[in-house]
PDB file of C-alpha atoms in Angstrom:
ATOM      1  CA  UNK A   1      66.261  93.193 222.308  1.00 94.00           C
ATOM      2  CA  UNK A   2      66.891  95.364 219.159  1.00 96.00           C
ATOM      3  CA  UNK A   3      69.234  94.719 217.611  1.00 97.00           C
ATOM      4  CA  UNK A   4      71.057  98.138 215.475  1.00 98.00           C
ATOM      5  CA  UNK A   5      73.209  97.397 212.327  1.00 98.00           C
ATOM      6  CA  UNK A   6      75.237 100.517 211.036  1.00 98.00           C
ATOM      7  CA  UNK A   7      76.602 100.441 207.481  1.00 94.00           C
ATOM      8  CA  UNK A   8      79.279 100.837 205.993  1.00 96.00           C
ATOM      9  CA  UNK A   9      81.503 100.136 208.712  1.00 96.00           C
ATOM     10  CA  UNK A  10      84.186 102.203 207.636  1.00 97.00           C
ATOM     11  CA  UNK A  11      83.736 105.380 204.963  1.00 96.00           C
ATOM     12  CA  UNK A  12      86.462 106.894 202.996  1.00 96.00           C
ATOM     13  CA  UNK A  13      85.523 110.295 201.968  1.00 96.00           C
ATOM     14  CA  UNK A  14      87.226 114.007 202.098  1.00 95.00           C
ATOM     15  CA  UNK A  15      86.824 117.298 203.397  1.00 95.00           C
ATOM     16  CA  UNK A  16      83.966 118.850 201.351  1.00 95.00           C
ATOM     17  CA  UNK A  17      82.307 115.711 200.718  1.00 96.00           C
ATOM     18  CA  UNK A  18      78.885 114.176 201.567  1.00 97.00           C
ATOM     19  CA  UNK A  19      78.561 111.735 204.272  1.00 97.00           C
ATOM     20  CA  UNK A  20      75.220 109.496 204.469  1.00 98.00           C
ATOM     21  CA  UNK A  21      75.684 106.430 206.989  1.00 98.00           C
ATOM     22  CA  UNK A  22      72.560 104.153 208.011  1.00 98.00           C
ATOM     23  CA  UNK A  23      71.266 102.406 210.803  1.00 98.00           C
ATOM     24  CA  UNK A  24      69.356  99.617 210.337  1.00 98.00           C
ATOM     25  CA  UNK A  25      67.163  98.314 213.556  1.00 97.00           C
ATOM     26  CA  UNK A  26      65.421  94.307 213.927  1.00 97.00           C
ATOM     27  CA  UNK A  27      62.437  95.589 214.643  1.00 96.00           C
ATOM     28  CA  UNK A  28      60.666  98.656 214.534  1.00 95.00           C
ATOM     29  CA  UNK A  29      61.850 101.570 216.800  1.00 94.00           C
ATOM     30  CA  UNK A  30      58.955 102.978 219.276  1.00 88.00           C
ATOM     31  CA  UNK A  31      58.592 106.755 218.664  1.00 84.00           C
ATOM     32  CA  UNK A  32      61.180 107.067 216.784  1.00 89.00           C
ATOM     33  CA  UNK A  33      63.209 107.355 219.864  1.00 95.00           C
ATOM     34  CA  UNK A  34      66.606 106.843 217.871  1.00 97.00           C
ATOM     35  CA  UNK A  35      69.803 108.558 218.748  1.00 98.00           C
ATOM     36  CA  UNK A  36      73.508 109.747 216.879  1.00 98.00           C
ATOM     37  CA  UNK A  37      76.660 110.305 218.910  1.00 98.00           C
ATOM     38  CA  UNK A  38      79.788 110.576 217.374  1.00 98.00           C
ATOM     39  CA  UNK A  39      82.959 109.849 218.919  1.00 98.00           C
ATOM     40  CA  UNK A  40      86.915 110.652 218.998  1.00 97.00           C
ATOM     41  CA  UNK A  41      89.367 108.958 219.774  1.00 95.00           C
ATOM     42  CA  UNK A  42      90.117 108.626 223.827  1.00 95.00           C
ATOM     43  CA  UNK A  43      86.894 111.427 224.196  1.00 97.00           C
ATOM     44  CA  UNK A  44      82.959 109.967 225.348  1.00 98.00           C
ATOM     45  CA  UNK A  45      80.438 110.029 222.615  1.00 98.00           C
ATOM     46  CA  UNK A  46      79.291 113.141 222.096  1.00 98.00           C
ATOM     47  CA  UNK A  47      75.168 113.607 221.696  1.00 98.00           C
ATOM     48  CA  UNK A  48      74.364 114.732 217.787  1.00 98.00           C
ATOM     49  CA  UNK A  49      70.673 113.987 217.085  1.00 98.00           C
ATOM     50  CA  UNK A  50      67.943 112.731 219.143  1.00 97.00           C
ATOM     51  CA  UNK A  51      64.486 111.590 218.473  1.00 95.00           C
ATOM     52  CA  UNK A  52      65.840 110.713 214.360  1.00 96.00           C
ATOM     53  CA  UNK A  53      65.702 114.357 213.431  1.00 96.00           C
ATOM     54  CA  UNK A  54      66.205 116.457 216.393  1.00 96.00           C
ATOM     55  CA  UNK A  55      69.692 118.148 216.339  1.00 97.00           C
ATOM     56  CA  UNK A  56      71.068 118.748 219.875  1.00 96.00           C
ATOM     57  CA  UNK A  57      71.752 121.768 221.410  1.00 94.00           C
ATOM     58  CA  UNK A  58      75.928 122.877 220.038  1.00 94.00           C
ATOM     59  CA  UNK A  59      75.534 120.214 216.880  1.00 96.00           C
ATOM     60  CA  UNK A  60      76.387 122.150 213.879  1.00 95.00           C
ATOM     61  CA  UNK A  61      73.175 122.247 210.838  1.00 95.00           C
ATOM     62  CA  UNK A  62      75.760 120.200 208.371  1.00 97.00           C
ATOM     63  CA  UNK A  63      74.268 117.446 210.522  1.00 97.00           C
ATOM     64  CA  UNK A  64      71.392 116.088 210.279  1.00 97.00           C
ATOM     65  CA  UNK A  65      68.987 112.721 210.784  1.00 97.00           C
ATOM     66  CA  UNK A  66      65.959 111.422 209.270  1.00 96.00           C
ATOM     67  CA  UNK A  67      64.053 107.924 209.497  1.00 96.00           C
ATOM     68  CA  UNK A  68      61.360 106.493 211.294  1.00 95.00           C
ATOM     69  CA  UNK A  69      60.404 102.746 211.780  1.00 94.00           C
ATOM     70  CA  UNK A  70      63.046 100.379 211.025  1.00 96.00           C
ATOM     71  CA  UNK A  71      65.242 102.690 209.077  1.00 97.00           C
ATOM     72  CA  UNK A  72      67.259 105.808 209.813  1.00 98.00           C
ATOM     73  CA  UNK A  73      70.274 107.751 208.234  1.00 98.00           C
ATOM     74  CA  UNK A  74      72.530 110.317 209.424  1.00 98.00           C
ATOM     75  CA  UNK A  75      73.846 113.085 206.668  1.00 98.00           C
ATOM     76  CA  UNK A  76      76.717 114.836 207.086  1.00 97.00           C
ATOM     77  CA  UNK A  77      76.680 117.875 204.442  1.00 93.00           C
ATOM     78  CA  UNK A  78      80.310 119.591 203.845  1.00 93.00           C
ATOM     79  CA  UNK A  79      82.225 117.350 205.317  1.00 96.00           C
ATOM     80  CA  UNK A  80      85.110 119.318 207.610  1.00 96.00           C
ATOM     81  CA  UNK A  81      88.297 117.611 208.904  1.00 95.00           C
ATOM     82  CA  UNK A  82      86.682 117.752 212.696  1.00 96.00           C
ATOM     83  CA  UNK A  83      83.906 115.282 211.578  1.00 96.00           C
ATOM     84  CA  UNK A  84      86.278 112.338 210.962  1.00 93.00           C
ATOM     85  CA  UNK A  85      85.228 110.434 213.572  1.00 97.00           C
ATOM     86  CA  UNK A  86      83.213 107.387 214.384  1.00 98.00           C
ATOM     87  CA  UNK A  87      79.045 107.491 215.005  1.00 98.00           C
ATOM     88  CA  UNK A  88      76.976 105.359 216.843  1.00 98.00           C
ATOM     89  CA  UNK A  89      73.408 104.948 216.981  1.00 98.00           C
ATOM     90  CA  UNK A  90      71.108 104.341 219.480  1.00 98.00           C
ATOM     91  CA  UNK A  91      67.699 103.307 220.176  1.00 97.00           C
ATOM     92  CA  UNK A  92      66.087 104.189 223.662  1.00 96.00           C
ATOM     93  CA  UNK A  93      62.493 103.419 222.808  1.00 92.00           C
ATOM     94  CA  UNK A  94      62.278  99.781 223.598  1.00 92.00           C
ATOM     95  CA  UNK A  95      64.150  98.481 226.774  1.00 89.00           C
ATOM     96  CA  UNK A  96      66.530  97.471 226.991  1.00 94.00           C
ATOM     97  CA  UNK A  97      68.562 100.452 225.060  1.00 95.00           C
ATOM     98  CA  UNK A  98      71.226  99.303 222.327  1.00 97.00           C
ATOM     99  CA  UNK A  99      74.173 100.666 220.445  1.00 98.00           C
ATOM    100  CA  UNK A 100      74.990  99.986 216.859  1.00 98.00           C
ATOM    101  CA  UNK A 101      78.658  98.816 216.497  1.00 98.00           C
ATOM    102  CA  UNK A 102      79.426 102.238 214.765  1.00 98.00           C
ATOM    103  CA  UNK A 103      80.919 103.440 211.558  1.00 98.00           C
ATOM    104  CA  UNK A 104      83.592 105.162 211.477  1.00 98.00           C
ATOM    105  CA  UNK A 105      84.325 107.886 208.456  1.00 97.00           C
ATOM    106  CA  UNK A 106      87.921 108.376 207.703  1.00 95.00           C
ATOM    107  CA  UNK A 107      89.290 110.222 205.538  1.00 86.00           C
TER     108      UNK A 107
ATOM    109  CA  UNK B   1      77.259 124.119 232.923  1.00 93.00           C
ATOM    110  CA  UNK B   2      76.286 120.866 233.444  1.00 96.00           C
ATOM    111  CA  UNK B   3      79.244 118.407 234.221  1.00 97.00           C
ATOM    112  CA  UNK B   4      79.600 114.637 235.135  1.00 98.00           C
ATOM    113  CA  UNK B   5      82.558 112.926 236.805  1.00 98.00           C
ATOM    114  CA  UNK B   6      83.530 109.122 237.129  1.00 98.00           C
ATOM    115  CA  UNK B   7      85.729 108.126 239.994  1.00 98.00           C
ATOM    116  CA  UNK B   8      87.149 104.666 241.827  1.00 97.00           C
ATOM    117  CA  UNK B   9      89.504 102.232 241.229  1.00 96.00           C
ATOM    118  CA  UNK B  10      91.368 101.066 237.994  1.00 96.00           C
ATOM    119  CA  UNK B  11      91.957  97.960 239.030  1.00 98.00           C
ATOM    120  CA  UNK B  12      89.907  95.326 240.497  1.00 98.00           C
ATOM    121  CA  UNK B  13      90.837  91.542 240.813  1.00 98.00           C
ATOM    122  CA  UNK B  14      88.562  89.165 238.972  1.00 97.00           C
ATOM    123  CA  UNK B  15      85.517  87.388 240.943  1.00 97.00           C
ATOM    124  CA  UNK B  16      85.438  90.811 243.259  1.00 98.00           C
ATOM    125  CA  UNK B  17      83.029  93.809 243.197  1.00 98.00           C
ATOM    126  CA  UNK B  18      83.960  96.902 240.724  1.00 98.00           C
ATOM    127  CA  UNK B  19      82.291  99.932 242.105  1.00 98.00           C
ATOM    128  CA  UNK B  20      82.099 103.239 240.576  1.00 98.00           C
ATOM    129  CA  UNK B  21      80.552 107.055 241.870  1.00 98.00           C
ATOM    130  CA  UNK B  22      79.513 109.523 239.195  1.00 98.00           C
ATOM    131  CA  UNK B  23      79.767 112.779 240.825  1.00 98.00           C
ATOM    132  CA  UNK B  24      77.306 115.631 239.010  1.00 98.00           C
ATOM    133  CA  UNK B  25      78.202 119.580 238.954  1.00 97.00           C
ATOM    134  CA  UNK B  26      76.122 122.157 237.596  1.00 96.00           C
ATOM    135  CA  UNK B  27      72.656 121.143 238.185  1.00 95.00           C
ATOM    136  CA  UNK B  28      70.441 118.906 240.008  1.00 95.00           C
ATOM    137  CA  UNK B  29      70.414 115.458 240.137  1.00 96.00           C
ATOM    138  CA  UNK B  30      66.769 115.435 241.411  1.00 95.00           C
ATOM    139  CA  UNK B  31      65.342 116.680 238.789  1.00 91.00           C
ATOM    140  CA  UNK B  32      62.158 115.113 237.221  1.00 90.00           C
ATOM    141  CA  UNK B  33      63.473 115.281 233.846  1.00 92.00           C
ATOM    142  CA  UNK B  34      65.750 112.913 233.904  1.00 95.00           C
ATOM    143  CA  UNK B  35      67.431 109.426 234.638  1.00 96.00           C
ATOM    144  CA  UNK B  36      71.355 109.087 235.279  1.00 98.00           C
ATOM    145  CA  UNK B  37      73.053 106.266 233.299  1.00 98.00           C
ATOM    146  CA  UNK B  38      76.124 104.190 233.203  1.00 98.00           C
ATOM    147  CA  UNK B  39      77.314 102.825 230.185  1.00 98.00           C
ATOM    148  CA  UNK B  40      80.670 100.854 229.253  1.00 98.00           C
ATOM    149  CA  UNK B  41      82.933 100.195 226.096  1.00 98.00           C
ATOM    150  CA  UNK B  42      85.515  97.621 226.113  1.00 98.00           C
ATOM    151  CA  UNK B  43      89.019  99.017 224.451  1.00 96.00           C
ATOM    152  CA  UNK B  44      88.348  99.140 220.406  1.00 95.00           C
ATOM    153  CA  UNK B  45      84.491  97.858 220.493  1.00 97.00           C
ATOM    154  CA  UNK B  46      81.327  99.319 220.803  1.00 97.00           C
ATOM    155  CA  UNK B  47      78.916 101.137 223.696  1.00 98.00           C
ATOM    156  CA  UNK B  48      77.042  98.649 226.010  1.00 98.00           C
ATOM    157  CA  UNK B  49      74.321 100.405 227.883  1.00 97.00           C
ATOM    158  CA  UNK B  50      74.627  99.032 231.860  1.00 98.00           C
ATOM    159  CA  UNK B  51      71.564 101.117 233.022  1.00 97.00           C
ATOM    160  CA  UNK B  52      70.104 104.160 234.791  1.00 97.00           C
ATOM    161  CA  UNK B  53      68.070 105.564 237.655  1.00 97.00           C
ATOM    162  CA  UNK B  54      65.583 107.916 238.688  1.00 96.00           C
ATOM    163  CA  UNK B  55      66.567 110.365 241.667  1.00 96.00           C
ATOM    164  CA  UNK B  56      63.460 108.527 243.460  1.00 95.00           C
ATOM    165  CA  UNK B  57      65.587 105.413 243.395  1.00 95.00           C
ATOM    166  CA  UNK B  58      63.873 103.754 240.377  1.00 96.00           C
ATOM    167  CA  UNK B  59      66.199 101.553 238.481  1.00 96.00           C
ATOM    168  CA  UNK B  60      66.304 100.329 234.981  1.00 96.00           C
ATOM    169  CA  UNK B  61      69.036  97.268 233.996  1.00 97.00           C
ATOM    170  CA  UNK B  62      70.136  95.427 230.842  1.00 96.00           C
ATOM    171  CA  UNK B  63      69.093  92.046 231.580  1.00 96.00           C
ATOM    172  CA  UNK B  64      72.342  90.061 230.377  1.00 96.00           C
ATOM    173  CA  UNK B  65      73.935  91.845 233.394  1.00 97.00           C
ATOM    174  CA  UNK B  66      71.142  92.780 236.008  1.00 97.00           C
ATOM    175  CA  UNK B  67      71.876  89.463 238.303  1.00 97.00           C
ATOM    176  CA  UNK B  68      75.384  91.151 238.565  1.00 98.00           C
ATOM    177  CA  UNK B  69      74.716  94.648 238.993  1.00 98.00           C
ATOM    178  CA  UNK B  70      73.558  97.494 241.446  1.00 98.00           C
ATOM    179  CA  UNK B  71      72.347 101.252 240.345  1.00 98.00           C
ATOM    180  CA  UNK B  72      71.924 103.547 243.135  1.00 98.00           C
ATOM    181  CA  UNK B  73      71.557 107.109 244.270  1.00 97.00           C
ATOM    182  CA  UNK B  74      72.507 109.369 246.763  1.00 97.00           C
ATOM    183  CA  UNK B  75      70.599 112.704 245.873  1.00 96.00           C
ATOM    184  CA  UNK B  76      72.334 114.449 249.300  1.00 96.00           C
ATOM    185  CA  UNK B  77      75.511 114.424 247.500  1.00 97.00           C
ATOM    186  CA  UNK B  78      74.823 114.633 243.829  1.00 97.00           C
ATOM    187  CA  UNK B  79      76.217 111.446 243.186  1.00 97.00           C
ATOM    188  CA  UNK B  80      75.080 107.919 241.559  1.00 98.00           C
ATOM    189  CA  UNK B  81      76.744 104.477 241.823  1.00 98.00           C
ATOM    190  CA  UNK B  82      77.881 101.501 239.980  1.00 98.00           C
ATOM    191  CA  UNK B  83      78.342  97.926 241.215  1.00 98.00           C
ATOM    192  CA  UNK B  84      78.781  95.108 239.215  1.00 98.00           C
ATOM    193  CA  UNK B  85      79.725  91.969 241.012  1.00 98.00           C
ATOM    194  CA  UNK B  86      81.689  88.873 239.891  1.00 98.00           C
ATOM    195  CA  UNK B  87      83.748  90.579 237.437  1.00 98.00           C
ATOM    196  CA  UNK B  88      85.900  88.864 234.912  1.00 98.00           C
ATOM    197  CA  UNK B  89      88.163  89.832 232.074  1.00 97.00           C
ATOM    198  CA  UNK B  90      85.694  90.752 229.994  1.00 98.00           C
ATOM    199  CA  UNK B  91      84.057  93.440 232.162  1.00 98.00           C
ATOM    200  CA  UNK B  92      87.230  95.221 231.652  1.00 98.00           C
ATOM    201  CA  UNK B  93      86.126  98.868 229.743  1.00 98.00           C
ATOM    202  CA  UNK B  94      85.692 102.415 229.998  1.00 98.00           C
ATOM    203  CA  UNK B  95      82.935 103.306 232.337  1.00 98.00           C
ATOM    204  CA  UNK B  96      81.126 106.182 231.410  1.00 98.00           C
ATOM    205  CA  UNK B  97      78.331 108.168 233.566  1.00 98.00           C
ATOM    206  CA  UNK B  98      75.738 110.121 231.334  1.00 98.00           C
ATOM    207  CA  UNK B  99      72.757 112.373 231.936  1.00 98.00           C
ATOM    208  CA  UNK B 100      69.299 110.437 230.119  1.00 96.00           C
ATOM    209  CA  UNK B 101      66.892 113.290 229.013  1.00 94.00           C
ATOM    210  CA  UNK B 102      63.230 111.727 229.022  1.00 89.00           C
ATOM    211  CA  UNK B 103      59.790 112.949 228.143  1.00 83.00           C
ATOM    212  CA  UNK B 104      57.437 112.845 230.529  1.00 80.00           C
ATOM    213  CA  UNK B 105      57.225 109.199 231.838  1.00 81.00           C
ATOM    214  CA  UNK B 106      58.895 107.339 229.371  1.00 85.00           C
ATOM    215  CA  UNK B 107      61.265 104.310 230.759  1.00 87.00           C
ATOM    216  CA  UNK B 108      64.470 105.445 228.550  1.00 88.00           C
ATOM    217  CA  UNK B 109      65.938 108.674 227.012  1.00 92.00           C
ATOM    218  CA  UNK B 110      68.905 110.214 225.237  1.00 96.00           C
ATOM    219  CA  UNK B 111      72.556 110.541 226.783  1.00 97.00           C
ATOM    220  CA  UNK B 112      73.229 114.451 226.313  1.00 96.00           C
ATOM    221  CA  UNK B 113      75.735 114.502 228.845  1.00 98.00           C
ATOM    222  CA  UNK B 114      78.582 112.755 229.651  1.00 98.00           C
ATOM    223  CA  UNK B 115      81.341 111.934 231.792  1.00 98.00           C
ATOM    224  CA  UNK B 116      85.037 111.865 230.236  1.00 97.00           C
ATOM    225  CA  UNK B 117      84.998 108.162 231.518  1.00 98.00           C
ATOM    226  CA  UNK B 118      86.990 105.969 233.397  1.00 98.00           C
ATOM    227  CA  UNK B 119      88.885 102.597 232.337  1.00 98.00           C
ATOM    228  CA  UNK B 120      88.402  99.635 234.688  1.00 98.00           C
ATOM    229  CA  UNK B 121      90.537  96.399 234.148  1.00 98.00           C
ATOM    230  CA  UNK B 122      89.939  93.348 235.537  1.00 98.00           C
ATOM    231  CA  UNK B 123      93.014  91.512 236.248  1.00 97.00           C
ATOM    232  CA  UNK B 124      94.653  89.153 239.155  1.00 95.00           C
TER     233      UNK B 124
END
């Protein structure tokens, strides 16, 4: 199994900022098949990017993903206060699928 | 507009059988292009994914819990199902339902819709 490590596990940062987090897979991910949701507190994960750099359909361009192999990042550009949050990855191109333990930004 | 909902008991008592229905609004759940997933995350931790099915009745499980669990379909209705078996404390989560968008004939694919989810404890 694959094993995803996110990092940092928490990020400080404000409104305006920057955000880069990384996710860091065992072994190399087929196809690139690598997913970001990011999640709210007491909502479901909500689908950001797909296939490292694909942005899904209502994700706003401030986000975006990049990566291939064993290494991927999600950028957040202009942070605003809605993206304080926390993001997991995912990798659905070797079975079984697996979650990193997510990072969550914080203002 | 596409919409997913979770529904069944709260509550179940340890050793016994938690079973869940995801009902699906707004589209087909016999559609080729996808697979329909469960996935669970115990209060304050991560996402586990469970696993997911194919509206033909193919089935795809994590093997930590596949002895344990049950996928299935009822593509009359709209609706997919969870069983896990033998439950204990630590099955206790929020069970989500999700939509898995695949390409063509891969195994596995991206969760672009979900359920609002649905928080089963185990307890006696």
């Amino acid at each position: 199994e694959i094993v995803l490590t996110q990092s940092p596990g928490t990020l400080s940062l404000s409104p305006g900022e920057r955000a880069t987090l990384s996710c860091r897979a065992s072994q190399s991910v087929s196809s690139s098949y690598l997913a970001w949701y990011q999640q709210k507190p007491g909502q479901a994960p909500r689908l950001l990017i797909y296939g490292a750099s694909s942005r899904a359909t209502g994700s706003p361009d401030r986000f975006s993903g990049s990566g291939s192999g064993t290494d991927f990042t999600l950028t957040i550009t202009r942070l605003e206060p809605e993206d304080f949050a926390v993001y997991y990855c995912q990798q659905y191109g070797n079975s079984p699928d697996t979650f990193g333990q997510g990072t969550k930004l914080e203002i | 507009q596409l919409q997913l909902h979770e529904s069944g008991p709260g509550l179940v008592k340890p050793s016994e059988t938690l079973s869940l229905t995801c009902t699906v609004s707004g589209g087909s759940i016999s559609s080729s292009s996808y697979y329909w997933g469960w996935i669970r995350q115990p209060p304050g931790k991560g996402l586990e994914w469970i696993g997911h099915i194919y509206y033909s009745g193919r089935t795809y499980y994590k093997p930590s819990l596949k002895s344990r669990v049950t996928i299935s379909v009822d593509t009359s209705k709209n609706q997919f199902s969870l069983k896990l078996r033998s439950v204990t404390a630590a099955d206790t989560a929020v069970y989500y339902c999700a939509r898995v968008s695949k390409y063509y004939y891969d195994t596995s694919g991206y969760l672009d819709y979900w359920g609002q989810g649905t928080l089963v404890t185990v307890s006696s």
